PDB file of C-alpha atoms in Angstrom:
ATOM      1  CA  UNK A   9     -90.344 -28.825  20.878  1.00  0.00           C
ATOM      2  CA  UNK A  10     -90.184 -25.594  22.874  1.00  0.00           C
ATOM      3  CA  UNK A  11     -87.198 -23.258  22.440  1.00  0.00           C
ATOM      4  CA  UNK A  12     -86.517 -19.832  23.938  1.00  0.00           C
ATOM      5  CA  UNK A  13     -85.171 -16.800  22.088  1.00  0.00           C
ATOM      6  CA  UNK A  14     -81.865 -15.798  23.730  1.00  0.00           C
ATOM      7  CA  UNK A  15     -82.597 -12.077  23.077  1.00  0.00           C
ATOM      8  CA  UNK A  16     -86.184 -11.487  24.180  1.00  0.00           C
ATOM      9  CA  UNK A  17     -86.972 -14.778  25.948  1.00  0.00           C
ATOM     10  CA  UNK A  18     -90.018 -15.459  23.793  1.00  0.00           C
ATOM     11  CA  UNK A  19     -90.988 -19.107  23.721  1.00  0.00           C
ATOM     12  CA  UNK A  20     -91.221 -20.704  20.296  1.00  0.00           C
ATOM     13  CA  UNK A  21     -92.593 -24.105  19.376  1.00  0.00           C
ATOM     14  CA  UNK A  22     -90.758 -26.043  16.685  1.00  0.00           C
ATOM     15  CA  UNK A  23     -92.948 -28.635  14.939  1.00  0.00           C
ATOM     16  CA  UNK A  24     -91.025 -29.664  11.815  1.00  0.00           C
ATOM     17  CA  UNK A  25     -89.909 -33.268  11.455  1.00  0.00           C
ATOM     18  CA  UNK A  26     -86.497 -32.193  10.190  1.00  0.00           C
ATOM     19  CA  UNK A  27     -83.343 -32.891  12.262  1.00  0.00           C
ATOM     20  CA  UNK A  28     -82.557 -29.971  14.567  1.00  0.00           C
ATOM     21  CA  UNK A  29     -78.848 -30.584  15.125  1.00  0.00           C
ATOM     22  CA  UNK A  30     -77.955 -27.356  13.283  1.00  0.00           C
ATOM     23  CA  UNK A  31     -81.328 -25.637  12.883  1.00  0.00           C
ATOM     24  CA  UNK A  32     -81.244 -21.851  12.516  1.00  0.00           C
ATOM     25  CA  UNK A  33     -84.400 -20.142  13.840  1.00  0.00           C
ATOM     26  CA  UNK A  34     -85.605 -16.542  13.611  1.00  0.00           C
ATOM     27  CA  UNK A  35     -87.585 -15.050  16.463  1.00  0.00           C
ATOM     28  CA  UNK A  36     -90.824 -13.501  15.103  1.00  0.00           C
ATOM     29  CA  UNK A  37     -90.865 -10.938  17.942  1.00  0.00           C
ATOM     30  CA  UNK A  38     -87.371  -9.413  17.869  1.00  0.00           C
ATOM     31  CA  UNK A  39     -85.918 -10.839  14.664  1.00  0.00           C
ATOM     32  CA  UNK A  40     -82.919 -12.470  16.365  1.00  0.00           C
ATOM     33  CA  UNK A  41     -81.513 -15.464  14.536  1.00  0.00           C
ATOM     34  CA  UNK A  42     -80.173 -18.249  16.732  1.00  0.00           C
ATOM     35  CA  UNK A  43     -79.151 -21.856  16.413  1.00  0.00           C
ATOM     36  CA  UNK A  44     -80.916 -24.687  18.200  1.00  0.00           C
ATOM     37  CA  UNK A  45     -79.067 -27.914  18.930  1.00  0.00           C
ATOM     38  CA  UNK A  46     -80.522 -31.209  19.987  1.00  0.00           C
ATOM     39  CA  UNK A  47     -79.401 -32.277  23.481  1.00  0.00           C
ATOM     40  CA  UNK A  48     -76.369 -34.499  23.200  1.00  0.00           C
ATOM     41  CA  UNK A  49     -77.280 -38.162  23.406  1.00  0.00           C
ATOM     42  CA  UNK A  50     -75.521 -39.987  26.191  1.00  0.00           C
ATOM     43  CA  UNK A  51     -72.979 -42.618  25.312  1.00  0.00           C
ATOM     44  CA  UNK A  52     -74.524 -46.070  25.598  1.00  0.00           C
ATOM     45  CA  UNK A  53     -72.322 -48.859  26.942  1.00  0.00           C
ATOM     46  CA  UNK A  54     -73.697 -52.322  26.264  1.00  0.00           C
ATOM     47  CA  UNK A  55     -72.427 -55.243  28.334  1.00  0.00           C
ATOM     48  CA  UNK A  56     -72.761 -58.598  26.587  1.00  0.00           C
ATOM     49  CA  UNK A  57     -71.599 -61.054  29.217  1.00  0.00           C
ATOM     50  CA  UNK A  58     -73.221 -64.033  30.917  1.00  0.00           C
ATOM     51  CA  UNK A  59     -71.255 -63.870  34.182  1.00  0.00           C
ATOM     52  CA  UNK A  60     -73.136 -61.833  36.797  1.00  0.00           C
ATOM     53  CA  UNK A  61     -69.967 -61.046  38.752  1.00  0.00           C
ATOM     54  CA  UNK A  62     -68.277 -59.603  35.670  1.00  0.00           C
ATOM     55  CA  UNK A  63     -71.388 -57.566  34.822  1.00  0.00           C
ATOM     56  CA  UNK A  64     -71.411 -56.175  38.360  1.00  0.00           C
ATOM     57  CA  UNK A  65     -67.733 -55.181  38.136  1.00  0.00           C
ATOM     58  CA  UNK A  66     -68.317 -53.398  34.840  1.00  0.00           C
ATOM     59  CA  UNK A  67     -71.432 -51.636  36.094  1.00  0.00           C
ATOM     60  CA  UNK A  68     -69.611 -50.404  39.201  1.00  0.00           C
ATOM     61  CA  UNK A  69     -66.881 -48.776  37.127  1.00  0.00           C
ATOM     62  CA  UNK A  70     -69.326 -47.309  34.620  1.00  0.00           C
ATOM     63  CA  UNK A  71     -71.438 -45.825  37.426  1.00  0.00           C
ATOM     64  CA  UNK A  72     -68.785 -43.103  37.770  1.00  0.00           C
ATOM     65  CA  UNK A  73     -69.608 -41.772  34.285  1.00  0.00           C
ATOM     66  CA  UNK A  74     -72.670 -40.133  32.743  1.00  0.00           C
ATOM     67  CA  UNK A  75     -73.375 -43.024  30.408  1.00  0.00           C
ATOM     68  CA  UNK A  76     -76.335 -45.297  29.825  1.00  0.00           C
ATOM     69  CA  UNK A  77     -75.605 -48.939  30.600  1.00  0.00           C
ATOM     70  CA  UNK A  78     -77.463 -51.792  28.932  1.00  0.00           C
ATOM     71  CA  UNK A  79     -77.059 -55.451  29.908  1.00  0.00           C
ATOM     72  CA  UNK A  80     -77.550 -57.699  26.889  1.00  0.00           C
ATOM     73  CA  UNK A  81     -78.140 -61.420  27.225  1.00  0.00           C
ATOM     74  CA  UNK A  82     -78.492 -62.196  23.525  1.00  0.00           C
ATOM     75  CA  UNK A  83     -77.196 -61.181  20.110  1.00  0.00           C
ATOM     76  CA  UNK A  84     -80.632 -59.748  19.272  1.00  0.00           C
ATOM     77  CA  UNK A  85     -80.541 -57.438  22.283  1.00  0.00           C
ATOM     78  CA  UNK A  86     -77.139 -56.124  21.212  1.00  0.00           C
ATOM     79  CA  UNK A  87     -78.217 -55.514  17.614  1.00  0.00           C
ATOM     80  CA  UNK A  88     -81.284 -53.617  18.842  1.00  0.00           C
ATOM     81  CA  UNK A  89     -78.856 -50.913  20.049  1.00  0.00           C
ATOM     82  CA  UNK A  90     -76.933 -50.423  16.827  1.00  0.00           C
ATOM     83  CA  UNK A  91     -78.864 -47.274  15.863  1.00  0.00           C
ATOM     84  CA  UNK A  92     -77.426 -45.446  18.877  1.00  0.00           C
ATOM     85  CA  UNK A  93     -75.330 -42.454  17.865  1.00  0.00           C
ATOM     86  CA  UNK A  94     -72.591 -43.435  20.320  1.00  0.00           C
ATOM     87  CA  UNK A  95     -72.220 -47.038  21.391  1.00  0.00           C
ATOM     88  CA  UNK A  96     -69.566 -49.095  23.131  1.00  0.00           C
ATOM     89  CA  UNK A  97     -70.003 -52.854  23.272  1.00  0.00           C
ATOM     90  CA  UNK A  98     -68.145 -54.758  25.980  1.00  0.00           C
ATOM     91  CA  UNK A  99     -68.499 -58.328  24.764  1.00  0.00           C
ATOM     92  CA  UNK A 100     -67.295 -61.637  26.135  1.00  0.00           C
ATOM     93  CA  UNK A 101     -65.072 -63.540  23.708  1.00  0.00           C
ATOM     94  CA  UNK A 102     -67.344 -66.530  24.374  1.00  0.00           C
ATOM     95  CA  UNK A 103     -70.665 -64.670  24.254  1.00  0.00           C
ATOM     96  CA  UNK A 104     -73.515 -67.164  23.788  1.00  0.00           C
ATOM     97  CA  UNK A 105     -70.940 -69.945  23.866  1.00  0.00           C
ATOM     98  CA  UNK A 106     -68.984 -69.001  20.761  1.00  0.00           C
ATOM     99  CA  UNK A 107     -66.586 -66.288  19.572  1.00  0.00           C
ATOM    100  CA  UNK A 108     -68.797 -63.380  18.360  1.00  0.00           C
ATOM    101  CA  UNK A 109     -67.428 -63.121  14.795  1.00  0.00           C
ATOM    102  CA  UNK A 110     -70.791 -62.426  13.157  1.00  0.00           C
ATOM    103  CA  UNK A 111     -71.969 -60.014  15.855  1.00  0.00           C
ATOM    104  CA  UNK A 112     -68.842 -57.878  15.463  1.00  0.00           C
ATOM    105  CA  UNK A 113     -69.231 -57.863  11.690  1.00  0.00           C
ATOM    106  CA  UNK A 114     -72.873 -56.787  11.830  1.00  0.00           C
ATOM    107  CA  UNK A 115     -72.194 -53.958  14.255  1.00  0.00           C
ATOM    108  CA  UNK A 116     -69.180 -52.589  12.371  1.00  0.00           C
ATOM    109  CA  UNK A 117     -70.753 -52.759   8.907  1.00  0.00           C
ATOM    110  CA  UNK A 118     -74.375 -51.738   9.524  1.00  0.00           C
ATOM    111  CA  UNK A 119     -74.383 -49.341  12.462  1.00  0.00           C
ATOM    112  CA  UNK A 120     -74.913 -45.668  11.457  1.00  0.00           C
ATOM    113  CA  UNK A 121     -73.270 -44.138  14.530  1.00  0.00           C
ATOM    114  CA  UNK A 122     -69.909 -44.249  16.277  1.00  0.00           C
ATOM    115  CA  UNK A 123     -69.613 -47.816  17.548  1.00  0.00           C
ATOM    116  CA  UNK A 124     -66.619 -49.176  19.460  1.00  0.00           C
ATOM    117  CA  UNK A 125     -66.193 -52.816  20.420  1.00  0.00           C
ATOM    118  CA  UNK A 126     -64.023 -54.052  23.284  1.00  0.00           C
ATOM    119  CA  UNK A 127     -63.506 -57.798  23.656  1.00  0.00           C
ATOM    120  CA  UNK A 128     -63.399 -59.162  27.197  1.00  0.00           C
ATOM    121  CA  UNK A 129     -61.055 -62.116  27.492  1.00  0.00           C
ATOM    122  CA  UNK A 130     -61.306 -64.707  30.232  1.00  0.00           C
ATOM    123  CA  UNK A 131     -59.146 -64.627  33.363  1.00  0.00           C
ATOM    124  CA  UNK A 132     -57.960 -68.225  33.203  1.00  0.00           C
ATOM    125  CA  UNK A 133     -54.223 -68.720  33.689  1.00  0.00           C
ATOM    126  CA  UNK A 134     -53.107 -65.186  32.894  1.00  0.00           C
ATOM    127  CA  UNK A 135     -49.681 -66.124  31.548  1.00  0.00           C
ATOM    128  CA  UNK A 136     -49.820 -69.623  30.005  1.00  0.00           C
ATOM    129  CA  UNK A 137     -51.173 -69.293  26.457  1.00  0.00           C
ATOM    130  CA  UNK A 138     -51.602 -65.531  26.437  1.00  0.00           C
ATOM    131  CA  UNK A 139     -49.760 -62.932  24.406  1.00  0.00           C
ATOM    132  CA  UNK A 140     -50.716 -59.657  22.762  1.00  0.00           C
ATOM    133  CA  UNK A 141     -53.336 -60.463  20.091  1.00  0.00           C
ATOM    134  CA  UNK A 142     -52.350 -59.936  16.455  1.00  0.00           C
ATOM    135  CA  UNK A 143     -55.971 -59.461  15.383  1.00  0.00           C
ATOM    136  CA  UNK A 144     -59.194 -58.478  17.100  1.00  0.00           C
ATOM    137  CA  UNK A 145     -61.518 -59.701  14.312  1.00  0.00           C
ATOM    138  CA  UNK A 146     -62.833 -56.188  13.673  1.00  0.00           C
ATOM    139  CA  UNK A 147     -63.085 -55.099  17.312  1.00  0.00           C
ATOM    140  CA  UNK A 148     -61.258 -51.988  18.536  1.00  0.00           C
ATOM    141  CA  UNK A 149     -59.567 -53.323  21.662  1.00  0.00           C
ATOM    142  CA  UNK A 150     -59.458 -56.142  24.186  1.00  0.00           C
ATOM    143  CA  UNK A 151     -59.505 -56.055  27.957  1.00  0.00           C
ATOM    144  CA  UNK A 152     -58.582 -58.745  30.442  1.00  0.00           C
ATOM    145  CA  UNK A 153     -60.938 -58.960  33.380  1.00  0.00           C
ATOM    146  CA  UNK A 154     -58.322 -58.082  35.989  1.00  0.00           C
ATOM    147  CA  UNK A 155     -57.818 -54.743  34.188  1.00  0.00           C
ATOM    148  CA  UNK A 156     -61.449 -53.607  34.406  1.00  0.00           C
ATOM    149  CA  UNK A 157     -60.536 -51.373  37.354  1.00  0.00           C
ATOM    150  CA  UNK A 158     -57.563 -49.576  35.824  1.00  0.00           C
ATOM    151  CA  UNK A 159     -57.956 -49.679  32.044  1.00  0.00           C
ATOM    152  CA  UNK A 160     -61.653 -49.666  31.142  1.00  0.00           C
ATOM    153  CA  UNK A 161     -62.459 -46.014  31.856  1.00  0.00           C
ATOM    154  CA  UNK A 162     -59.271 -44.574  30.289  1.00  0.00           C
ATOM    155  CA  UNK A 163     -60.018 -46.658  27.190  1.00  0.00           C
ATOM    156  CA  UNK A 164     -63.492 -45.143  26.943  1.00  0.00           C
ATOM    157  CA  UNK A 165     -62.071 -41.641  27.361  1.00  0.00           C
ATOM    158  CA  UNK A 166     -59.653 -42.332  24.527  1.00  0.00           C
ATOM    159  CA  UNK A 167     -62.555 -43.121  22.207  1.00  0.00           C
ATOM    160  CA  UNK A 168     -64.852 -40.385  23.559  1.00  0.00           C
ATOM    161  CA  UNK A 169     -62.776 -37.397  24.791  1.00  0.00           C
ATOM    162  CA  UNK A 170     -65.863 -35.779  26.350  1.00  0.00           C
ATOM    163  CA  UNK A 171     -65.451 -38.331  29.157  1.00  0.00           C
ATOM    164  CA  UNK A 172     -61.845 -37.349  29.913  1.00  0.00           C
ATOM    165  CA  UNK A 173     -62.626 -34.980  32.781  1.00  0.00           C
ATOM    166  CA  UNK A 174     -64.946 -37.477  34.464  1.00  0.00           C
ATOM    167  CA  UNK A 175     -62.427 -40.310  34.122  1.00  0.00           C
ATOM    168  CA  UNK A 176     -59.663 -38.143  35.614  1.00  0.00           C
ATOM    169  CA  UNK A 177     -61.685 -37.871  38.836  1.00  0.00           C
ATOM    170  CA  UNK A 178     -62.053 -41.642  39.241  1.00  0.00           C
ATOM    171  CA  UNK A 179     -59.397 -43.666  41.045  1.00  0.00           C
ATOM    172  CA  UNK A 180     -58.014 -46.376  38.786  1.00  0.00           C
ATOM    173  CA  UNK A 181     -57.735 -49.633  40.704  1.00  0.00           C
ATOM    174  CA  UNK A 182     -56.578 -53.153  40.001  1.00  0.00           C
ATOM    175  CA  UNK A 183     -59.542 -55.521  39.751  1.00  0.00           C
ATOM    176  CA  UNK A 184     -59.433 -58.889  41.454  1.00  0.00           C
ATOM    177  CA  UNK A 185     -61.729 -60.606  38.958  1.00  0.00           C
ATOM    178  CA  UNK A 186     -61.104 -64.123  40.239  1.00  0.00           C
ATOM    179  CA  UNK A 187     -62.219 -67.092  38.177  1.00  0.00           C
ATOM    180  CA  UNK A 188     -65.192 -67.091  35.871  1.00  0.00           C
ATOM    181  CA  UNK A 189     -68.146 -68.749  37.555  1.00  0.00           C
ATOM    182  CA  UNK A 190     -69.624 -71.906  36.063  1.00  0.00           C
ATOM    183  CA  UNK A 191     -73.247 -72.941  36.286  1.00  0.00           C
ATOM    184  CA  UNK A 192     -74.124 -75.537  38.899  1.00  0.00           C
ATOM    185  CA  UNK A 193     -74.605 -78.351  36.389  1.00  0.00           C
ATOM    186  CA  UNK A 194     -73.332 -81.871  35.794  1.00  0.00           C
ATOM    187  CA  UNK A 195     -69.585 -82.233  35.270  1.00  0.00           C
ATOM    188  CA  UNK A 196     -69.918 -82.809  31.530  1.00  0.00           C
ATOM    189  CA  UNK A 197     -71.954 -79.623  31.000  1.00  0.00           C
ATOM    190  CA  UNK A 198     -69.596 -77.546  33.153  1.00  0.00           C
ATOM    191  CA  UNK A 199     -66.532 -78.938  31.392  1.00  0.00           C
ATOM    192  CA  UNK A 200     -68.097 -78.296  27.980  1.00  0.00           C
ATOM    193  CA  UNK A 201     -68.887 -74.691  28.917  1.00  0.00           C
ATOM    194  CA  UNK A 202     -65.370 -74.177  30.242  1.00  0.00           C
ATOM    195  CA  UNK A 203     -63.862 -75.681  27.073  1.00  0.00           C
ATOM    196  CA  UNK A 204     -65.766 -73.131  24.960  1.00  0.00           C
ATOM    197  CA  UNK A 205     -64.524 -70.268  27.145  1.00  0.00           C
ATOM    198  CA  UNK A 206     -60.937 -71.453  26.866  1.00  0.00           C
ATOM    199  CA  UNK A 207     -61.157 -71.925  23.095  1.00  0.00           C
ATOM    200  CA  UNK A 208     -62.590 -68.426  22.630  1.00  0.00           C
ATOM    201  CA  UNK A 209     -59.711 -67.059  24.699  1.00  0.00           C
ATOM    202  CA  UNK A 210     -57.166 -69.024  22.657  1.00  0.00           C
ATOM    203  CA  UNK A 211     -58.665 -67.726  19.394  1.00  0.00           C
ATOM    204  CA  UNK A 212     -58.223 -64.167  20.666  1.00  0.00           C
ATOM    205  CA  UNK A 213     -54.567 -64.581  21.544  1.00  0.00           C
ATOM    206  CA  UNK A 214     -53.485 -66.839  18.666  1.00  0.00           C
ATOM    207  CA  UNK A 215     -55.370 -65.582  15.639  1.00  0.00           C
ATOM    208  CA  UNK A 216     -52.063 -65.360  13.769  1.00  0.00           C
ATOM    209  CA  UNK A 217     -51.849 -69.155  13.673  1.00  0.00           C
ATOM    210  CA  UNK A 218     -55.257 -69.716  12.108  1.00  0.00           C
ATOM    211  CA  UNK A 219     -55.611 -70.389   8.406  1.00  0.00           C
ATOM    212  CA  UNK A 220     -58.965 -69.550   6.843  1.00  0.00           C
ATOM    213  CA  UNK A 221     -59.026 -72.453   4.401  1.00  0.00           C
ATOM    214  CA  UNK A 222     -57.198 -75.109   6.431  1.00  0.00           C
ATOM    215  CA  UNK A 223     -58.982 -78.289   7.462  1.00  0.00           C
ATOM    216  CA  UNK A 224     -59.679 -79.208  11.085  1.00  0.00           C
ATOM    217  CA  UNK A 225     -56.635 -81.480  11.412  1.00  0.00           C
ATOM    218  CA  UNK A 226     -54.305 -78.712  10.240  1.00  0.00           C
ATOM    219  CA  UNK A 227     -55.879 -76.137  12.545  1.00  0.00           C
ATOM    220  CA  UNK A 228     -55.576 -78.466  15.521  1.00  0.00           C
ATOM    221  CA  UNK A 229     -51.903 -78.999  14.720  1.00  0.00           C
ATOM    222  CA  UNK A 230     -51.199 -75.281  14.327  1.00  0.00           C
ATOM    223  CA  UNK A 231     -52.597 -74.513  17.789  1.00  0.00           C
ATOM    224  CA  UNK A 232     -51.580 -77.699  19.563  1.00  0.00           C
ATOM    225  CA  UNK A 233     -49.496 -75.923  22.252  1.00  0.00           C
ATOM    226  CA  UNK A 234     -52.132 -73.422  23.439  1.00  0.00           C
ATOM    227  CA  UNK A 235     -54.799 -76.148  23.242  1.00  0.00           C
ATOM    228  CA  UNK A 236     -52.633 -78.426  25.390  1.00  0.00           C
ATOM    229  CA  UNK A 237     -52.241 -75.618  27.907  1.00  0.00           C
ATOM    230  CA  UNK A 238     -55.990 -75.038  27.751  1.00  0.00           C
ATOM    231  CA  UNK A 239     -56.515 -78.699  28.597  1.00  0.00           C
ATOM    232  CA  UNK A 240     -54.248 -78.354  31.642  1.00  0.00           C
ATOM    233  CA  UNK A 241     -56.225 -75.311  32.769  1.00  0.00           C
ATOM    234  CA  UNK A 242     -59.523 -77.167  32.350  1.00  0.00           C
ATOM    235  CA  UNK A 243     -58.310 -80.154  34.341  1.00  0.00           C
ATOM    236  CA  UNK A 244     -56.927 -77.930  37.103  1.00  0.00           C
ATOM    237  CA  UNK A 245     -60.360 -76.291  37.424  1.00  0.00           C
ATOM    238  CA  UNK A 246     -62.380 -79.503  37.027  1.00  0.00           C
ATOM    239  CA  UNK A 247     -60.188 -82.491  37.953  1.00  0.00           C
ATOM    240  CA  UNK A 248     -63.167 -84.837  37.599  1.00  0.00           C
ATOM    241  CA  UNK A 249     -63.302 -83.969  33.860  1.00  0.00           C
ATOM    242  CA  UNK A 250     -59.744 -85.158  33.156  1.00  0.00           C
ATOM    243  CA  UNK A 251     -60.752 -88.016  30.829  1.00  0.00           C
ATOM    244  CA  UNK A 252     -62.993 -85.856  28.664  1.00  0.00           C
ATOM    245  CA  UNK A 253     -61.054 -82.567  28.718  1.00  0.00           C
ATOM    246  CA  UNK A 254     -59.034 -83.100  25.542  1.00  0.00           C
ATOM    247  CA  UNK A 255     -62.007 -84.186  23.432  1.00  0.00           C
ATOM    248  CA  UNK A 256     -64.223 -81.358  24.675  1.00  0.00           C
ATOM    249  CA  UNK A 257     -61.560 -78.810  23.780  1.00  0.00           C
ATOM    250  CA  UNK A 258     -61.104 -80.436  20.384  1.00  0.00           C
ATOM    251  CA  UNK A 259     -64.833 -80.285  19.636  1.00  0.00           C
ATOM    252  CA  UNK A 260     -65.156 -76.692  20.826  1.00  0.00           C
ATOM    253  CA  UNK A 261     -62.134 -75.650  18.777  1.00  0.00           C
ATOM    254  CA  UNK A 262     -63.342 -77.303  15.559  1.00  0.00           C
ATOM    255  CA  UNK A 263     -66.786 -75.712  15.957  1.00  0.00           C
ATOM    256  CA  UNK A 264     -65.234 -72.268  16.531  1.00  0.00           C
ATOM    257  CA  UNK A 265     -62.952 -72.633  13.490  1.00  0.00           C
ATOM    258  CA  UNK A 266     -65.911 -73.557  11.303  1.00  0.00           C
ATOM    259  CA  UNK A 267     -67.753 -70.461  12.484  1.00  0.00           C
ATOM    260  CA  UNK A 268     -64.657 -68.342  11.843  1.00  0.00           C
ATOM    261  CA  UNK A 269     -64.412 -69.637   8.267  1.00  0.00           C
ATOM    262  CA  UNK A 270     -68.103 -68.978   7.626  1.00  0.00           C
ATOM    263  CA  UNK A 271     -67.772 -65.373   8.774  1.00  0.00           C
ATOM    264  CA  UNK A 272     -64.398 -64.513   7.202  1.00  0.00           C
TER     265      UNK A 272
END
């Protein structure tokens, strides 16, 4: 690495493999001692979301900041970034079809740098089964999709104050996120995917009702009201799935609870 003496402008080449964050060098020509710092690594913001529209909305907001943006389509792609010195993960509560309990745990326990995790809830029925979450399963914050425009950037500035000046110059707007898009598949597959999204959302907002060691029947009873509302939301989105909606939600919920117990 080439460095320049601030006194006599002599160029010096540094070849040691040691970290140079706080390296003190001495110029062989004039004797001046000076500190060399490694260029600050940009904050990396990883987006772990399967909806292209949501990814586009997030990328548009992040384009106003000097950050590196990575789109991750799998758990492995996210974990490949955990050695970043500064990392923010914006992750769907139903990433890869299930609540990302294990992914959050691996990032928060094994990453060497400053890692922040923001959960992205769905936009379905903003008022029905939603309330302020009592737990974020190890994540730092949650963000509803219609608040991407006015809350995402200030949240990042709160975690990384170096972004404050940039964020202050960006107009905060209300995002019209609309509904999450579903793949153009058969009704059963679309309804199953939607059930998993709704269950992940319900787990975010009603963690306080879950019991780690309770059986499936007990868990279903404890969350019967939000699950019933979830069923109404599913049917309103896919009327042709009315007969299967309740069972699909039940199956998705039991599977998510089992995963929660395994990772608690």
